[in-house]
């Protein structure tokens, strides 16, 4: 009778281990597929977010410099930019910038298109656009300036953000 009870205990232990063993064997069998999927996810993440290699402050400063260069190349002149405090959102650092720039509507359009193509992805949270106020100048200076009478001249304030992977 004692042997029968021991046998029953062993049978129930084997039945409890079988599903776990099957799951483990399934993972081992699909190891190559899991590795390929991991590589694909890493590639997508590198397109969408900054890597965790550098700290948030360094990454935000590099992002600020890249965006300033992009906007200057588009024809906007940067009148102010500020790195806002980073926040952790869903396990990622959210790096935010506040940038004010001046230029004409064509430069703004080009800057927004270039921001959309930037990688890692930079998202525009908001854009506030106002017509540029003409500064008082002498009539001679106004007549010499090509842009002085440009009705398309504007001031735009951007709030942008990007994500950074966290270790």
PDB file of C-alpha atoms in Angstrom:
ATOM      1  CA  UNK A   1       0.000   0.000   0.000  1.00  0.00           C
ATOM      2  CA  UNK A   2       2.844   2.361   0.855  1.00  0.00           C
ATOM      3  CA  UNK A   3       4.442   1.761  -2.571  1.00  0.00           C
ATOM      4  CA  UNK A   4       1.137   2.491  -4.288  1.00  0.00           C
ATOM      5  CA  UNK A   5       0.898   5.898  -2.532  1.00  0.00           C
ATOM      6  CA  UNK A   6       4.514   6.716  -3.424  1.00  0.00           C
ATOM      7  CA  UNK A   7       3.780   5.848  -7.035  1.00  0.00           C
ATOM      8  CA  UNK A   8       0.726   8.131  -7.059  1.00  0.00           C
ATOM      9  CA  UNK A   9       2.808  11.028  -5.666  1.00  0.00           C
ATOM     10  CA  UNK A  10       5.419  10.522  -8.378  1.00  0.00           C
ATOM     11  CA  UNK A  11       2.740  10.368 -11.069  1.00  0.00           C
ATOM     12  CA  UNK A  12       1.215  13.679  -9.881  1.00  0.00           C
ATOM     13  CA  UNK A  13       4.661  15.329  -9.762  1.00  0.00           C
ATOM     14  CA  UNK A  14       5.345  14.147 -13.325  1.00  0.00           C
ATOM     15  CA  UNK A  15       1.967  15.479 -14.479  1.00  0.00           C
ATOM     16  CA  UNK A  16       2.765  18.845 -12.865  1.00  0.00           C
ATOM     17  CA  UNK A  17       6.181  19.039 -14.539  1.00  0.00           C
ATOM     18  CA  UNK A  18       5.068  17.985 -18.035  1.00  0.00           C
ATOM     19  CA  UNK A  19       3.425  21.327 -19.062  1.00  0.00           C
ATOM     20  CA  UNK A  20       6.427  23.336 -17.860  1.00  0.00           C
ATOM     21  CA  UNK A  21       8.793  21.045 -19.715  1.00  0.00           C
ATOM     22  CA  UNK A  22       6.698  21.349 -22.878  1.00  0.00           C
ATOM     23  CA  UNK A  23       6.761  25.166 -22.651  1.00  0.00           C
ATOM     24  CA  UNK A  24      10.528  25.119 -22.139  1.00  0.00           C
ATOM     25  CA  UNK A  25      11.022  22.800 -25.126  1.00  0.00           C
ATOM     26  CA  UNK A  26       8.811  25.128 -27.188  1.00  0.00           C
ATOM     27  CA  UNK A  27      10.993  28.105 -26.274  1.00  0.00           C
ATOM     28  CA  UNK A  28      14.143  26.143 -27.120  1.00  0.00           C
ATOM     29  CA  UNK A  29      12.661  25.078 -30.474  1.00  0.00           C
ATOM     30  CA  UNK A  30      11.716  28.666 -31.396  1.00  0.00           C
ATOM     31  CA  UNK A  31      14.966  30.244 -30.160  1.00  0.00           C
ATOM     32  CA  UNK A  32      16.035  31.365 -33.658  1.00  0.00           C
ATOM     33  CA  UNK A  33      12.637  32.960 -34.310  1.00  0.00           C
ATOM     34  CA  UNK A  34      12.777  34.750 -30.949  1.00  0.00           C
ATOM     35  CA  UNK A  35      16.263  36.035 -31.722  1.00  0.00           C
ATOM     36  CA  UNK A  36      15.126  37.350 -35.125  1.00  0.00           C
ATOM     37  CA  UNK A  37      12.091  39.027 -33.546  1.00  0.00           C
ATOM     38  CA  UNK A  38      14.332  40.626 -30.915  1.00  0.00           C
ATOM     39  CA  UNK A  39      16.589  42.012 -33.646  1.00  0.00           C
ATOM     40  CA  UNK A  40      13.549  43.451 -35.453  1.00  0.00           C
ATOM     41  CA  UNK A  41      12.301  45.088 -32.252  1.00  0.00           C
ATOM     42  CA  UNK A  42      15.750  46.563 -31.595  1.00  0.00           C
ATOM     43  CA  UNK A  43      15.811  48.010 -35.130  1.00  0.00           C
ATOM     44  CA  UNK A  44      12.373  49.586 -34.676  1.00  0.00           C
ATOM     45  CA  UNK A  45      13.330  50.972 -31.264  1.00  0.00           C
ATOM     46  CA  UNK A  46      16.473  52.559 -32.702  1.00  0.00           C
ATOM     47  CA  UNK A  47      14.240  54.383 -35.210  1.00  0.00           C
ATOM     48  CA  UNK A  48      11.828  55.557 -32.531  1.00  0.00           C
ATOM     49  CA  UNK A  49      13.872  56.264 -29.401  1.00  0.00           C
ATOM     50  CA  UNK A  50      17.340  57.363 -28.364  1.00  0.00           C
ATOM     51  CA  UNK A  51      19.482  54.556 -26.913  1.00  0.00           C
ATOM     52  CA  UNK A  52      20.208  54.296 -23.187  1.00  0.00           C
ATOM     53  CA  UNK A  53      23.979  54.597 -23.775  1.00  0.00           C
ATOM     54  CA  UNK A  54      24.122  58.244 -22.668  1.00  0.00           C
ATOM     55  CA  UNK A  55      22.311  59.868 -19.761  1.00  0.00           C
ATOM     56  CA  UNK A  56      19.159  61.949 -20.252  1.00  0.00           C
ATOM     57  CA  UNK A  57      20.870  65.331 -19.958  1.00  0.00           C
ATOM     58  CA  UNK A  58      23.539  64.512 -22.551  1.00  0.00           C
ATOM     59  CA  UNK A  59      20.972  63.013 -24.918  1.00  0.00           C
ATOM     60  CA  UNK A  60      18.666  66.034 -24.541  1.00  0.00           C
ATOM     61  CA  UNK A  61      21.548  68.429 -25.268  1.00  0.00           C
ATOM     62  CA  UNK A  62      22.476  66.474 -28.410  1.00  0.00           C
ATOM     63  CA  UNK A  63      18.832  66.436 -29.503  1.00  0.00           C
ATOM     64  CA  UNK A  64      18.601  70.197 -28.919  1.00  0.00           C
ATOM     65  CA  UNK A  65      21.701  70.799 -31.041  1.00  0.00           C
ATOM     66  CA  UNK A  66      20.388  68.577 -33.858  1.00  0.00           C
ATOM     67  CA  UNK A  67      17.024  70.349 -33.908  1.00  0.00           C
ATOM     68  CA  UNK A  68      18.639  73.794 -33.827  1.00  0.00           C
ATOM     69  CA  UNK A  69      20.827  72.850 -36.820  1.00  0.00           C
ATOM     70  CA  UNK A  70      17.826  71.388 -38.665  1.00  0.00           C
ATOM     71  CA  UNK A  71      15.765  74.561 -38.162  1.00  0.00           C
ATOM     72  CA  UNK A  72      18.654  76.832 -39.108  1.00  0.00           C
ATOM     73  CA  UNK A  73      19.215  74.808 -42.283  1.00  0.00           C
ATOM     74  CA  UNK A  74      15.504  75.193 -43.081  1.00  0.00           C
ATOM     75  CA  UNK A  75      15.879  78.986 -42.908  1.00  0.00           C
ATOM     76  CA  UNK A  76      14.618  79.729 -39.407  1.00  0.00           C
ATOM     77  CA  UNK A  77      16.693  81.701 -36.932  1.00  0.00           C
ATOM     78  CA  UNK A  78      16.547  80.383 -33.374  1.00  0.00           C
ATOM     79  CA  UNK A  79      15.784  83.076 -30.821  1.00  0.00           C
ATOM     80  CA  UNK A  80      15.571  80.765 -27.822  1.00  0.00           C
ATOM     81  CA  UNK A  81      15.632  77.140 -26.800  1.00  0.00           C
ATOM     82  CA  UNK A  82      15.336  75.394 -23.487  1.00  0.00           C
ATOM     83  CA  UNK A  83      15.678  71.796 -22.378  1.00  0.00           C
ATOM     84  CA  UNK A  84      12.750  70.931 -20.143  1.00  0.00           C
ATOM     85  CA  UNK A  85      13.044  68.420 -17.272  1.00  0.00           C
ATOM     86  CA  UNK A  86      12.953  64.787 -18.394  1.00  0.00           C
ATOM     87  CA  UNK A  87      10.064  62.629 -17.231  1.00  0.00           C
ATOM     88  CA  UNK A  88       9.764  58.868 -17.062  1.00  0.00           C
ATOM     89  CA  UNK A  89       6.737  57.668 -19.039  1.00  0.00           C
ATOM     90  CA  UNK A  90       5.983  53.955 -19.384  1.00  0.00           C
ATOM     91  CA  UNK A  91       9.581  52.960 -18.698  1.00  0.00           C
ATOM     92  CA  UNK A  92      11.046  55.503 -21.167  1.00  0.00           C
ATOM     93  CA  UNK A  93      12.550  58.937 -20.561  1.00  0.00           C
ATOM     94  CA  UNK A  94      10.576  61.696 -22.254  1.00  0.00           C
ATOM     95  CA  UNK A  95      13.025  64.415 -23.318  1.00  0.00           C
ATOM     96  CA  UNK A  96      11.285  67.728 -24.021  1.00  0.00           C
ATOM     97  CA  UNK A  97      12.432  70.976 -25.632  1.00  0.00           C
ATOM     98  CA  UNK A  98      10.882  74.419 -25.949  1.00  0.00           C
ATOM     99  CA  UNK A  99      12.212  76.251 -29.024  1.00  0.00           C
ATOM    100  CA  UNK A 100      11.363  79.691 -30.394  1.00  0.00           C
ATOM    101  CA  UNK A 101      12.324  80.536 -33.970  1.00  0.00           C
ATOM    102  CA  UNK A 102      11.752  83.307 -36.512  1.00  0.00           C
ATOM    103  CA  UNK A 103      11.472  83.052 -40.263  1.00  0.00           C
ATOM    104  CA  UNK A 104       8.946  82.922 -43.044  1.00  0.00           C
ATOM    105  CA  UNK A 105       6.182  80.406 -43.657  1.00  0.00           C
ATOM    106  CA  UNK A 106       8.266  78.492 -46.220  1.00  0.00           C
ATOM    107  CA  UNK A 107      11.059  77.944 -43.686  1.00  0.00           C
ATOM    108  CA  UNK A 108       8.504  76.827 -41.092  1.00  0.00           C
ATOM    109  CA  UNK A 109       7.015  74.345 -43.549  1.00  0.00           C
ATOM    110  CA  UNK A 110      10.458  72.936 -44.366  1.00  0.00           C
ATOM    111  CA  UNK A 111      11.434  72.717 -40.684  1.00  0.00           C
ATOM    112  CA  UNK A 112       8.256  70.799 -39.829  1.00  0.00           C
ATOM    113  CA  UNK A 113       8.829  68.380 -42.729  1.00  0.00           C
ATOM    114  CA  UNK A 114      12.439  67.838 -41.622  1.00  0.00           C
ATOM    115  CA  UNK A 115      11.323  67.254 -38.017  1.00  0.00           C
ATOM    116  CA  UNK A 116       8.931  64.586 -39.263  1.00  0.00           C
ATOM    117  CA  UNK A 117      11.769  62.794 -41.031  1.00  0.00           C
ATOM    118  CA  UNK A 118      14.195  63.037 -38.095  1.00  0.00           C
ATOM    119  CA  UNK A 119      15.430  59.789 -36.515  1.00  0.00           C
ATOM    120  CA  UNK A 120      15.203  58.885 -33.698  1.00  0.00           C
ATOM    121  CA  UNK A 121      11.661  60.129 -33.903  1.00  0.00           C
ATOM    122  CA  UNK A 122      10.973  63.654 -32.615  1.00  0.00           C
ATOM    123  CA  UNK A 123       7.325  64.456 -31.993  1.00  0.00           C
ATOM    124  CA  UNK A 124       5.859  67.949 -32.061  1.00  0.00           C
ATOM    125  CA  UNK A 125       3.646  68.443 -29.017  1.00  0.00           C
ATOM    126  CA  UNK A 126       2.547  71.943 -29.997  1.00  0.00           C
ATOM    127  CA  UNK A 127       3.369  74.823 -32.325  1.00  0.00           C
ATOM    128  CA  UNK A 128       2.270  78.369 -31.679  1.00  0.00           C
ATOM    129  CA  UNK A 129       2.664  80.694 -34.663  1.00  0.00           C
ATOM    130  CA  UNK A 130       2.336  84.471 -34.582  1.00  0.00           C
ATOM    131  CA  UNK A 131       3.115  87.121 -37.170  1.00  0.00           C
ATOM    132  CA  UNK A 132       6.478  88.753 -36.580  1.00  0.00           C
ATOM    133  CA  UNK A 133       6.244  92.280 -35.275  1.00  0.00           C
ATOM    134  CA  UNK A 134       8.157  94.699 -37.443  1.00  0.00           C
ATOM    135  CA  UNK A 135      10.820  96.561 -35.538  1.00  0.00           C
ATOM    136  CA  UNK A 136      11.004 100.281 -35.970  1.00  0.00           C
ATOM    137  CA  UNK A 137      13.811 101.145 -38.314  1.00  0.00           C
ATOM    138  CA  UNK A 138      14.790 104.083 -40.324  1.00  0.00           C
ATOM    139  CA  UNK A 139      13.203 104.307 -43.748  1.00  0.00           C
ATOM    140  CA  UNK A 140      16.557 103.831 -45.407  1.00  0.00           C
ATOM    141  CA  UNK A 141      17.239 100.620 -43.471  1.00  0.00           C
ATOM    142  CA  UNK A 142      13.757  99.313 -44.363  1.00  0.00           C
ATOM    143  CA  UNK A 143      14.223  99.977 -48.032  1.00  0.00           C
ATOM    144  CA  UNK A 144      17.566  98.141 -47.989  1.00  0.00           C
ATOM    145  CA  UNK A 145      16.155  95.123 -46.182  1.00  0.00           C
ATOM    146  CA  UNK A 146      14.540  92.534 -48.430  1.00  0.00           C
ATOM    147  CA  UNK A 147      12.715  90.831 -45.566  1.00  0.00           C
ATOM    148  CA  UNK A 148      11.541  93.981 -43.806  1.00  0.00           C
ATOM    149  CA  UNK A 149       8.255  93.997 -45.689  1.00  0.00           C
ATOM    150  CA  UNK A 150       7.762  90.218 -45.917  1.00  0.00           C
ATOM    151  CA  UNK A 151       4.208  89.655 -44.680  1.00  0.00           C
ATOM    152  CA  UNK A 152       4.982  85.937 -44.331  1.00  0.00           C
ATOM    153  CA  UNK A 153       7.521  86.539 -41.560  1.00  0.00           C
ATOM    154  CA  UNK A 154       6.518  84.849 -38.317  1.00  0.00           C
ATOM    155  CA  UNK A 155       7.589  83.716 -34.870  1.00  0.00           C
ATOM    156  CA  UNK A 156       6.975  80.067 -34.020  1.00  0.00           C
ATOM    157  CA  UNK A 157       7.261  78.419 -30.624  1.00  0.00           C
ATOM    158  CA  UNK A 158       7.704  74.652 -30.736  1.00  0.00           C
ATOM    159  CA  UNK A 159       7.316  72.174 -27.925  1.00  0.00           C
ATOM    160  CA  UNK A 160       8.869  68.922 -29.068  1.00  0.00           C
ATOM    161  CA  UNK A 161       9.806  65.675 -27.368  1.00  0.00           C
ATOM    162  CA  UNK A 162      11.588  62.416 -27.999  1.00  0.00           C
ATOM    163  CA  UNK A 163      11.864  59.184 -26.090  1.00  0.00           C
ATOM    164  CA  UNK A 164      15.013  57.636 -24.634  1.00  0.00           C
ATOM    165  CA  UNK A 165      15.358  54.015 -23.631  1.00  0.00           C
ATOM    166  CA  UNK A 166      16.060  53.396 -19.960  1.00  0.00           C
ATOM    167  CA  UNK A 167      18.528  50.724 -18.829  1.00  0.00           C
TER     168      UNK A 167
END
